[in-house]
Short mmCIF file of C-alpha atoms in Angstrom, two decimals:
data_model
loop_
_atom_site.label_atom_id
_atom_site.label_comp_id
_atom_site.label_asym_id
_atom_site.label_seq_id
_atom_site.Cartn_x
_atom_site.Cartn_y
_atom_site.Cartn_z
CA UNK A 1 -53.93 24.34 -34.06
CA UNK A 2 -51.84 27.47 -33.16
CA UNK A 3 -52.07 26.37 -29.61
CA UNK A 4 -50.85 23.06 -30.11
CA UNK A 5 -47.78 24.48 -32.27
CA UNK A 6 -46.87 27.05 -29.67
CA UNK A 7 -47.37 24.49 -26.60
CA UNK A 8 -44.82 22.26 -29.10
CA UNK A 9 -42.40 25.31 -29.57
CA UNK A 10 -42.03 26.60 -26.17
CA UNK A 11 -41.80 22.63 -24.65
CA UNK A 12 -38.85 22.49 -27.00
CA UNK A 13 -37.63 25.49 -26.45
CA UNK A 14 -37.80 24.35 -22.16
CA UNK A 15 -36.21 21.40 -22.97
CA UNK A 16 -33.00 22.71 -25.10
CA UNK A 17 -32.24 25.37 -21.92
CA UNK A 18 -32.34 22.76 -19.49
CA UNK A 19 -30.03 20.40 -21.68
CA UNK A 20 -27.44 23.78 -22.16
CA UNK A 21 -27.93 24.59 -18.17
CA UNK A 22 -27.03 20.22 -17.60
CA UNK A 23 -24.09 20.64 -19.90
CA UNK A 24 -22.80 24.36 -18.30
CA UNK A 25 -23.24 22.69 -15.02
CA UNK A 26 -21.40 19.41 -15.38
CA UNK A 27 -18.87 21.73 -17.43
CA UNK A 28 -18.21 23.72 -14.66
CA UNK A 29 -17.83 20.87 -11.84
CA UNK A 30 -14.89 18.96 -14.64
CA UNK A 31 -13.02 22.97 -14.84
CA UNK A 32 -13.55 23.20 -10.80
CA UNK A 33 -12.23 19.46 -10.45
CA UNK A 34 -9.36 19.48 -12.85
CA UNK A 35 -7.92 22.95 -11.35
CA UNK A 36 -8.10 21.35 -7.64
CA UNK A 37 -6.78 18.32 -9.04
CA UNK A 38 -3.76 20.33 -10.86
CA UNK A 39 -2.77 22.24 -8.06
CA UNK A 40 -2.57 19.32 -6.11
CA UNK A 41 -1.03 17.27 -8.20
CA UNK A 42 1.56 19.76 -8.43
CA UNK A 43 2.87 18.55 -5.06
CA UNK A 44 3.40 15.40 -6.06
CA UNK A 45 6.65 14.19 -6.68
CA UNK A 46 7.22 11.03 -10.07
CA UNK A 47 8.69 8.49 -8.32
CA UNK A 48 6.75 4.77 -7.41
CA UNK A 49 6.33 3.87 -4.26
CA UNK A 50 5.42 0.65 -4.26
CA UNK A 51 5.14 -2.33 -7.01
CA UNK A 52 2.48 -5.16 -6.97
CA UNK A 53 1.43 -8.17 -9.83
CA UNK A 54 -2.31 -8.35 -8.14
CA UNK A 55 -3.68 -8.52 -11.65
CA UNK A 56 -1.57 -10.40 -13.62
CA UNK A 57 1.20 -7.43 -14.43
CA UNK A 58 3.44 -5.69 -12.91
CA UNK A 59 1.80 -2.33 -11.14
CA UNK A 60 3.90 0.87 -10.73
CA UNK A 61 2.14 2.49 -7.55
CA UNK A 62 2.61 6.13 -6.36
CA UNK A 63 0.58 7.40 -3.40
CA UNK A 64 0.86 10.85 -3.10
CA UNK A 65 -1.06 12.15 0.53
CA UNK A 66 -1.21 15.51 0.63
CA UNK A 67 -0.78 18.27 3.52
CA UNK A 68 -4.43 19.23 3.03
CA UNK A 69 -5.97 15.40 3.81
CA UNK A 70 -6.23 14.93 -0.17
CA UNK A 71 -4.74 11.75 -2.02
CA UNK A 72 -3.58 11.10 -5.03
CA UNK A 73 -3.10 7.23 -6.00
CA UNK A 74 -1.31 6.50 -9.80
CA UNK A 75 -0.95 2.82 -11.28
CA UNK A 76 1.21 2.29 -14.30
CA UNK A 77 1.34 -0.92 -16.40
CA UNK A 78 2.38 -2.42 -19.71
CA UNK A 79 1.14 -5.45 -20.71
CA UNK A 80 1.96 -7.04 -23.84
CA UNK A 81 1.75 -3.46 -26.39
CA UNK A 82 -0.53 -1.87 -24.12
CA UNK A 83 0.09 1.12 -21.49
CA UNK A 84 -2.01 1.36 -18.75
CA UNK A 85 -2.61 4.29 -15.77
CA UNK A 86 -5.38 4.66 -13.56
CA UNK A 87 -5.33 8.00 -11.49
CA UNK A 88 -7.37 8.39 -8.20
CA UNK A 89 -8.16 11.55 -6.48
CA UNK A 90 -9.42 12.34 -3.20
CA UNK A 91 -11.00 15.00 -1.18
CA UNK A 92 -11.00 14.27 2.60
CA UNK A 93 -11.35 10.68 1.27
CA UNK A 94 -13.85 10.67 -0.91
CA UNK A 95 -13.51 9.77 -4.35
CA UNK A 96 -14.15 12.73 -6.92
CA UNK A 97 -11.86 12.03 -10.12
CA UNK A 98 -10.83 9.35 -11.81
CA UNK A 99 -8.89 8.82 -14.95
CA UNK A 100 -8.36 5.37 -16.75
CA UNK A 101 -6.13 5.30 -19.58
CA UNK A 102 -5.27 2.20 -22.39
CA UNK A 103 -2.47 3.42 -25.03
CA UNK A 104 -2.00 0.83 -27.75
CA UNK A 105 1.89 1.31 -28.65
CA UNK A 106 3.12 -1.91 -30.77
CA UNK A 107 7.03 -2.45 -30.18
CA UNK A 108 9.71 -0.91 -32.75
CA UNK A 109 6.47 1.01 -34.19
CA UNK A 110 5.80 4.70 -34.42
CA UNK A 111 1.73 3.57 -34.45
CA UNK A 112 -0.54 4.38 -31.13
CA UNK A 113 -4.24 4.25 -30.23
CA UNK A 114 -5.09 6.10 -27.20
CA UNK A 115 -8.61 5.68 -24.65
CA UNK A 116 -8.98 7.85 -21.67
CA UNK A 117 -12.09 8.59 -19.80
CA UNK A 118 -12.18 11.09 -16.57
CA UNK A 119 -15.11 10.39 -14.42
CA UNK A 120 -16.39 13.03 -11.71
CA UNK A 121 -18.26 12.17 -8.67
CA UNK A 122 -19.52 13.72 -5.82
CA UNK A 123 -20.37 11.65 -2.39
CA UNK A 124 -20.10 8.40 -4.30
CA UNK A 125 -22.14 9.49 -7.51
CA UNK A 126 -21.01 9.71 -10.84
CA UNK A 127 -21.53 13.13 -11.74
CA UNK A 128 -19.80 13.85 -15.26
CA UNK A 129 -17.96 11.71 -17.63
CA UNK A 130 -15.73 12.69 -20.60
CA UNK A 131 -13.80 9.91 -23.03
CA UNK A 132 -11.74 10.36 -25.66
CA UNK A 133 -10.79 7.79 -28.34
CA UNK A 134 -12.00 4.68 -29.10
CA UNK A 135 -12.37 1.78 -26.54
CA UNK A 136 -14.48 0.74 -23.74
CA UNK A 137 -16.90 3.98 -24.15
CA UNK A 138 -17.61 2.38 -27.19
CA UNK A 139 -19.14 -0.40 -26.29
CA UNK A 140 -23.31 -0.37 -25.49
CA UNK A 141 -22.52 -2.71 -22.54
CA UNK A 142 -19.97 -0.61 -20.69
CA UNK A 143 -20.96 0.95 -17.11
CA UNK A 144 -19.53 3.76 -16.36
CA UNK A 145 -19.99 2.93 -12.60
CA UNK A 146 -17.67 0.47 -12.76
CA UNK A 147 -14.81 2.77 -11.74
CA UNK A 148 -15.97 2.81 -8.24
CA UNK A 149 -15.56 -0.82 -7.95
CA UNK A 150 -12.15 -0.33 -9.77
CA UNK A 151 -11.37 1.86 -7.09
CA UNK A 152 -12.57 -0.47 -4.01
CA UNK A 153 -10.65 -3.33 -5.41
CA UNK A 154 -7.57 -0.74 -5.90
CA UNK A 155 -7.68 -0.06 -1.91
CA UNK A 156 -8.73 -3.13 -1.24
CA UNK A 157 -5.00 -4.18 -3.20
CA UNK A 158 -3.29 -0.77 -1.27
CA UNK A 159 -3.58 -2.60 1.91
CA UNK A 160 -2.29 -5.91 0.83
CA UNK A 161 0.28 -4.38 -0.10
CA UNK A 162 1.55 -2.86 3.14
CA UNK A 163 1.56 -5.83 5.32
#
């Protein structure tokens, strides 16, 4: 019986480092991402440099390239009380952040309900994920891989829109 206890204890005890060592880890690629992502978005001018109505709104497109090979592709839209931005980042073209946003702001109101969720990948993976507020993250059905396909069909819509 005492073996069985301690064999229970120390499995436990295996399993809660690994979970804190998962979480440090993931913790450490969003800090490491979010600085690079900063400092290069710190080059970046505010301005739009292009406008398209691909999905049924009008899209506010800035495409920031970067001395170092990085990119930085922001979307803004409004459509009917909602706000919307989607935020790319690359690293010598590959995808590593991503940052979807919804704000809720009703006309002549003071009320808003914000979503965001950042996603980190690495080589096409989703890596880390963090959401805040309520929205699509809520719901059991949501895949949080869809943001790569978000972000084909957003390229796929960058080169329409320079011909």
């Amino acid at each position: 019986m005492k073996n069985v206890l301690l064999t229970l204890i120390l499995t436990f005890g295996i399993l809660i480092c690994n979970a804190q060592n998962q979480r440090e880890k993931e913790e450490k690629i969003r800090s490491e991402i979010n600085t690079e992502f900063e400092e290069n978005k710190g080059e970046c001018y505010a301005g739009v440099d292009a406008v398209s109505d691909f999905n049924g709104k009008t899209e506010f497109w800035n495409i920031c390239k970067l001395k170092n090979g990085n990119r930085i592709i922001t979307i803004d839209s409004y459509k009917k009380d909602i706000y919307y931005q989607e935020i790319y980042f690359e690293k010598n073209g590959e995808l590593i952040y991503a940052k979807e946003t919804e704000n809720y702001m009703p006309k002549n109101h003071f009320t808003q309900m914000s979503w965001n969720c950042e996603f980190y990948a690495k080589k096409g993976e989703l890596i880390a994920l963090m959401s805040l507020g309520h929205g699509k993250t809520e719901d059991d059905k949501w895949n949080p891989n869809v943001i790569f396909e978000m972000y084909k069909n957003r390229l796929t819509e960058l080169k329409r829109i320079k011909k």
